[in-house]
């Protein structure tokens, strides 16, 4: 057994008994998750997979999709045009906050919060809504190397209860960031939040970003390599919402969380990591997930700003 597999077993035993946090409960489907679920998957850029726990358990991707939509919006609009609509400043606010958008910036501060992701979704090209959804699903297929589908019951619930997102979309319309077809844009936003994934898929997607946009196994280019740097930059500064600063300090790699309990992390050039555990903290980040990433970073020297000799010990431990 590799050193990495042994360490994942140690982390699983250490954190499985931890029962802090709550299941997301704003829609009934998320509240049905099993609080016991815990999975860790790591995929190196050469396609080696090391994983443990419930890594085949399906759940909806939720906000982790924002990363990949941002990549697609960059491809569709280009860097400068997109920067004119959606900024790259961390907010320090909750992911669904309305206040700063209304009082200060008048445009989304970054694509990792809801306002920014609704705006990037509105920029995805396609003649009809179905063409745009199909392009999005096809993009996710390249990252996962398998067919992708939307959980329709989660989508319908998101649509029925997403009043804050509707408020954000109306403000974006008011500020001239999106155009009038708000319900179509929100449908696409809710559909991509409702894409079904498991922890293994998420690690593959993260490994694809670690590998300059090339899927480690299929070798398919999922996103243009020139944009990977932009995606990783906003993940690093904004991906963990109002925990992004502490995350950058303690873990030190680009990451993104979602309210269903997934977190992805990218070690550029080396690996993609995903943890899934549905008990979340008040900021919307998986509690076991954050701790496991802290331990992994410490053990294998992932912190990107740590230049100590022999820092990243990971590749020797596969
Ligand atoms: N569907 C959720 C929303 O838009 C996603 C939020 C999240 O994962 N942080 O509010």
Coordinates of C-alpha atoms and ligand atoms in Angstrom, one line a residue:
X1 CA 0.0 0.0 0.0
X2 CA 1.4 3.5 -0.9
X3 CA 2.2 6.0 1.8
X4 CA -0.6 8.2 0.4
X5 CA -3.2 5.4 0.8
X6 CA -2.1 4.7 4.3
X7 CA -2.4 8.4 5.1
X8 CA -5.9 8.6 3.6
X9 CA -6.9 5.6 5.8
X10 CA -5.5 7.5 8.9
X11 CA -7.5 10.6 7.9
X12 CA -10.6 8.6 7.4
X13 CA -10.4 7.0 10.8
X14 CA -9.5 10.3 12.4
X15 CA -12.4 12.4 11.0
X16 CA -15.2 9.9 10.4
X17 CA -16.3 10.1 14.1
X18 CA -16.4 13.9 13.9
X19 CA -20.1 14.9 13.8
X20 CA -20.0 18.7 14.0
X21 CA -22.0 20.9 11.5
X22 CA -25.3 20.7 9.7
X23 CA -26.7 19.3 6.5
X24 CA -27.7 22.1 4.0
X25 CA -31.5 22.3 4.5
X26 CA -32.7 25.0 2.2
X27 CA -34.2 22.3 0.0
X28 CA -35.4 18.9 1.2
X29 CA -33.2 16.9 -1.2
X30 CA -29.9 18.2 0.5
X31 CA -31.3 17.6 4.0
X32 CA -31.7 13.9 3.0
X33 CA -27.9 13.4 2.8
X34 CA -26.3 10.9 5.2
X35 CA -24.1 12.8 7.7
X36 CA -21.9 9.7 7.9
X37 CA -20.7 10.0 4.3
X38 CA -17.0 10.7 4.0
X39 CA -14.8 10.3 0.9
X40 CA -11.4 11.5 -0.1
X41 CA -10.1 11.1 -3.7
X42 CA -6.7 12.2 -5.1
X43 CA -5.8 12.0 -8.8
X44 CA -2.3 12.8 -9.9
X45 CA -1.7 14.5 -13.3
X46 CA -0.5 11.2 -14.7
X47 CA -3.9 9.6 -13.8
X48 CA -2.9 7.6 -10.7
X49 CA -6.0 7.5 -8.4
X50 CA -5.9 7.0 -4.6
X51 CA -9.2 7.2 -2.7
X52 CA -11.1 6.1 0.3
X53 CA -14.6 6.0 1.7
X54 CA -17.9 6.8 -0.1
X55 CA -16.2 8.1 -3.2
X56 CA -19.0 6.6 -5.5
X57 CA -21.8 8.3 -3.6
X58 CA -23.7 10.7 -5.9
X59 CA -24.6 14.2 -4.9
X60 CA -25.2 17.5 -6.7
X61 CA -22.2 19.6 -7.5
X62 CA -23.7 22.9 -6.2
X63 CA -21.2 25.8 -6.1
X64 CA -18.2 23.8 -7.3
X65 CA -19.8 24.2 -10.8
X66 CA -18.9 27.9 -10.6
X67 CA -15.3 27.2 -11.3
X68 CA -16.0 25.4 -14.6
X69 CA -18.6 27.9 -15.7
X70 CA -16.1 30.6 -15.2
X71 CA -13.7 28.8 -17.5
X72 CA -16.4 28.5 -20.2
X73 CA -17.3 32.1 -19.9
X74 CA -13.6 33.0 -20.4
X75 CA -13.5 30.9 -23.5
X76 CA -16.8 32.5 -24.8
X77 CA -16.0 36.1 -24.0
X78 CA -12.3 36.5 -23.5
X79 CA -10.5 37.8 -20.4
X80 CA -10.9 41.5 -20.9
X81 CA -14.6 41.5 -21.8
X82 CA -15.4 39.2 -18.9
X83 CA -13.4 41.3 -16.4
X84 CA -15.6 44.2 -17.5
X85 CA -18.6 42.4 -16.2
X86 CA -17.4 40.2 -13.4
X87 CA -14.5 41.2 -11.1
X88 CA -11.9 39.1 -9.3
X89 CA -12.0 40.7 -5.8
X90 CA -12.7 38.5 -2.8
X91 CA -15.7 39.8 -0.8
X92 CA -15.4 38.4 2.7
X93 CA -19.2 38.1 2.5
X94 CA -21.4 35.1 2.4
X95 CA -21.8 33.5 -1.0
X96 CA -25.4 34.7 -1.5
X97 CA -24.9 38.2 -0.1
X98 CA -26.8 41.0 -1.8
X99 CA -25.4 43.9 0.1
X100 CA -22.1 44.7 -1.5
X101 CA -23.6 44.3 -5.0
X102 CA -26.2 46.9 -4.3
X103 CA -24.3 49.3 -2.0
X104 CA -20.8 49.3 -3.5
X105 CA -19.6 47.4 -6.5
X106 CA -22.7 47.4 -8.8
X107 CA -21.2 44.5 -10.5
X108 CA -20.3 41.0 -9.2
X109 CA -17.1 41.1 -7.2
X110 CA -16.0 37.6 -8.4
X111 CA -17.3 34.6 -10.2
X112 CA -17.2 32.3 -7.1
X113 CA -20.1 34.0 -5.3
X114 CA -23.7 33.6 -6.6
X115 CA -24.0 37.0 -8.2
X116 CA -20.8 36.4 -10.2
X117 CA -21.9 32.9 -11.2
X118 CA -25.3 34.0 -12.4
X119 CA -23.5 36.6 -14.5
X120 CA -21.0 34.1 -16.0
X121 CA -23.9 31.7 -16.7
X122 CA -25.7 34.5 -18.7
X123 CA -22.6 34.8 -20.9
X124 CA -22.5 31.2 -22.1
X125 CA -23.1 31.2 -25.8
X126 CA -25.9 29.2 -27.6
X127 CA -28.9 29.9 -29.8
X128 CA -31.6 28.6 -27.6
X129 CA -31.5 27.7 -23.8
X130 CA -31.2 24.0 -24.7
X131 CA -28.1 24.7 -26.8
X132 CA -26.6 26.5 -23.9
X133 CA -27.4 23.8 -21.4
X134 CA -26.1 21.2 -23.8
X135 CA -22.8 23.1 -24.2
X136 CA -22.5 23.2 -20.4
X137 CA -23.2 19.5 -20.0
X138 CA -20.7 18.7 -22.8
X139 CA -18.0 20.8 -21.0
X140 CA -18.6 18.9 -17.8
X141 CA -18.4 15.6 -19.7
X142 CA -14.9 16.6 -20.9
X143 CA -13.8 17.2 -17.3
X144 CA -15.4 14.0 -15.9
X145 CA -14.9 11.7 -18.9
X146 CA -18.4 10.3 -18.6
X147 CA -22.0 11.3 -19.5
X148 CA -23.4 14.0 -17.2
X149 CA -26.9 14.6 -16.1
X150 CA -29.0 17.0 -14.0
X151 CA -30.9 15.9 -10.9
X152 CA -34.3 17.2 -12.0
X153 CA -35.9 17.2 -8.5
X154 CA -33.0 19.2 -7.0
X155 CA -33.2 21.6 -10.0
X156 CA -37.0 22.1 -9.5
X157 CA -36.5 22.7 -5.7
X158 CA -33.7 25.2 -6.4
X159 CA -35.9 27.0 -8.8
X160 CA -38.9 27.0 -6.4
X161 CA -36.9 28.3 -3.4
X162 CA -34.1 30.4 -5.0
X163 CA -35.5 33.8 -4.0
X164 CA -32.2 35.4 -3.1
X165 CA -30.7 34.3 -6.4
X166 CA -33.7 35.8 -8.1
X167 CA -33.1 39.1 -6.1
X168 CA -29.4 39.0 -7.2
X169 CA -30.4 38.4 -10.8
X170 CA -32.8 41.4 -10.7
X171 CA -30.1 43.6 -9.3
X172 CA -27.7 42.4 -12.0
X173 CA -30.4 43.4 -14.6
X174 CA -30.8 46.8 -12.9
X175 CA -27.0 47.4 -13.2
X176 CA -26.9 46.3 -16.8
X177 CA -24.8 43.2 -16.2
X178 CA -27.3 40.7 -17.5
X179 CA -30.2 41.1 -19.9
X180 CA -33.9 40.7 -19.3
X181 CA -34.4 36.9 -19.7
X182 CA -33.8 36.4 -16.0
X183 CA -35.8 33.2 -15.6
X184 CA -33.9 31.5 -18.4
X185 CA -30.6 32.5 -16.9
X186 CA -31.6 31.3 -13.5
X187 CA -32.8 28.0 -14.9
X188 CA -29.4 27.5 -16.4
X189 CA -27.7 28.5 -13.1
X190 CA -29.9 26.1 -11.1
X191 CA -29.4 23.3 -13.6
X192 CA -25.6 23.5 -13.4
X193 CA -25.8 23.5 -9.5
X194 CA -27.9 20.3 -9.9
X195 CA -25.4 18.3 -11.9
X196 CA -24.8 14.9 -10.4
X197 CA -21.2 14.0 -9.4
X198 CA -19.3 11.9 -6.9
X199 CA -16.0 12.5 -5.1
X200 CA -14.0 10.5 -7.7
X201 CA -15.4 12.8 -10.5
X202 CA -14.5 15.9 -8.6
X203 CA -10.9 14.8 -8.1
X204 CA -10.7 14.1 -11.8
X205 CA -12.0 17.5 -12.6
X206 CA -9.5 19.1 -10.2
X207 CA -6.7 17.0 -11.7
X208 CA -7.7 18.3 -15.2
X209 CA -7.2 21.8 -13.9
X210 CA -3.9 20.7 -12.3
X211 CA -2.9 19.3 -15.7
X212 CA -3.3 22.5 -17.8
X213 CA -6.9 21.6 -18.7
X214 CA -6.1 18.1 -20.1
X215 CA -8.0 15.2 -18.6
X216 CA -5.4 12.9 -17.1
X217 CA -6.9 9.7 -18.5
X218 CA -8.8 10.6 -21.7
X219 CA -6.2 13.3 -22.6
X220 CA -9.0 15.4 -23.9
X221 CA -8.6 19.2 -23.5
X222 CA -11.5 20.3 -21.3
X223 CA -10.7 24.0 -21.2
X224 CA -8.2 26.1 -23.1
X225 CA -4.8 26.0 -21.3
X226 CA -4.4 29.9 -21.4
X227 CA -7.4 30.3 -19.0
X228 CA -6.4 27.7 -16.4
X229 CA -4.3 30.4 -14.6
X230 CA -7.3 32.7 -14.4
X231 CA -9.5 30.0 -13.0
X232 CA -7.0 28.9 -10.4
X233 CA -6.4 32.6 -9.4
X234 CA -10.0 33.2 -8.5
X235 CA -10.2 29.8 -6.8
X236 CA -7.2 30.8 -4.6
X237 CA -8.6 34.2 -3.6
X238 CA -12.3 33.6 -3.5
X239 CA -13.1 29.9 -3.7
X240 CA -13.9 29.3 0.0
X241 CA -16.1 32.4 0.4
X242 CA -15.6 34.2 3.7
X243 CA -13.1 31.6 4.7
X244 CA -10.8 32.2 1.7
X245 CA -8.2 34.1 3.6
X246 CA -7.8 31.6 6.3
X247 CA -7.8 28.8 3.8
X248 CA -5.0 30.5 1.7
X249 CA -3.0 30.9 4.9
X250 CA -3.4 27.4 6.2
X251 CA -3.9 25.1 3.2
X252 CA -2.4 27.3 0.4
X253 CA -3.9 25.8 -2.8
X254 CA -6.7 26.9 -5.1
X255 CA -10.0 25.4 -4.0
X256 CA -13.8 25.5 -4.2
X257 CA -16.5 24.3 -2.0
X258 CA -20.3 23.6 -2.4
X259 CA -23.1 23.4 0.1
X260 CA -23.7 19.7 -0.6
X261 CA -20.4 19.0 1.1
X262 CA -17.8 18.7 -1.6
X263 CA -14.5 20.6 -1.7
X264 CA -12.0 20.5 -4.6
X265 CA -8.3 21.5 -4.4
X266 CA -5.8 21.9 -7.1
X267 CA -2.0 21.3 -6.7
X268 CA -0.8 22.8 -10.0
X269 CA 1.2 20.4 -12.1
X270 CA 0.7 17.6 -9.5
X271 CA -2.8 16.6 -8.5
X272 CA -6.4 17.2 -8.0
X273 CA -8.0 16.5 -4.6
X274 CA -11.6 16.2 -3.6
X275 CA -13.2 15.6 -0.2
X276 CA -16.9 14.9 0.3
X277 CA -18.7 15.1 3.6
X278 CA -22.1 16.8 3.8
X279 CA -21.9 18.3 7.3
X280 CA -21.2 22.0 6.6
X281 CA -20.3 25.1 8.7
X282 CA -22.2 28.4 8.6
X283 CA -20.1 29.6 5.7
X284 CA -21.2 26.6 3.6
X285 CA -17.9 24.7 3.7
X286 CA -17.6 21.0 4.6
X287 CA -16.3 20.8 8.2
X288 CA -14.5 17.5 7.8
X289 CA -13.4 18.6 4.3
X290 CA -11.6 21.7 5.6
X291 CA -9.8 19.7 8.3
X292 CA -8.7 17.0 5.9
X293 CA -7.3 19.5 3.5
X294 CA -5.4 21.1 6.3
X295 CA -3.8 17.8 7.3
X296 CA -3.1 16.8 3.7
X297 CA -1.4 20.1 3.0
X298 CA 0.7 19.9 6.2
X299 CA 1.7 16.3 5.6
X300 CA 2.6 16.6 1.9
X301 CA 3.8 20.2 1.8
X302 CA 1.1 21.4 -0.7
X303 CA 1.2 25.1 0.4
X304 CA 2.1 27.0 -2.8
X305 CA 4.0 29.7 -1.0
X306 CA 6.1 27.4 1.0
X307 CA 9.6 27.3 -0.6
X308 CA 11.2 25.0 2.0
X309 CA 13.5 22.4 0.5
X310 CA 11.8 19.2 -0.5
X311 CA 8.5 20.9 0.1
X312 CA 6.0 19.0 -2.0
X313 CA 6.7 15.4 -1.0
X314 CA 3.5 14.1 -2.7
X315 CA 4.8 12.5 -5.9
X316 CA 7.1 10.1 -4.0
X317 CA 4.2 8.9 -1.9
X318 CA 1.7 7.7 -4.5
Ligands
LIG1 N1 -27.5 26.2 -5.2 C1 -26.9 27.0 -4.2 C2 -27.3 28.5 -4.3 O1 -27.3 29.0 -5.4 C3 -25.4 26.8 -4.3 C4 -24.7 27.5 -3.1 C5 -23.4 26.8 -2.7 O2 -23.1 25.7 -3.0 N2 -22.7 27.6 -1.9 O3 -27.6 29.1 -3.3

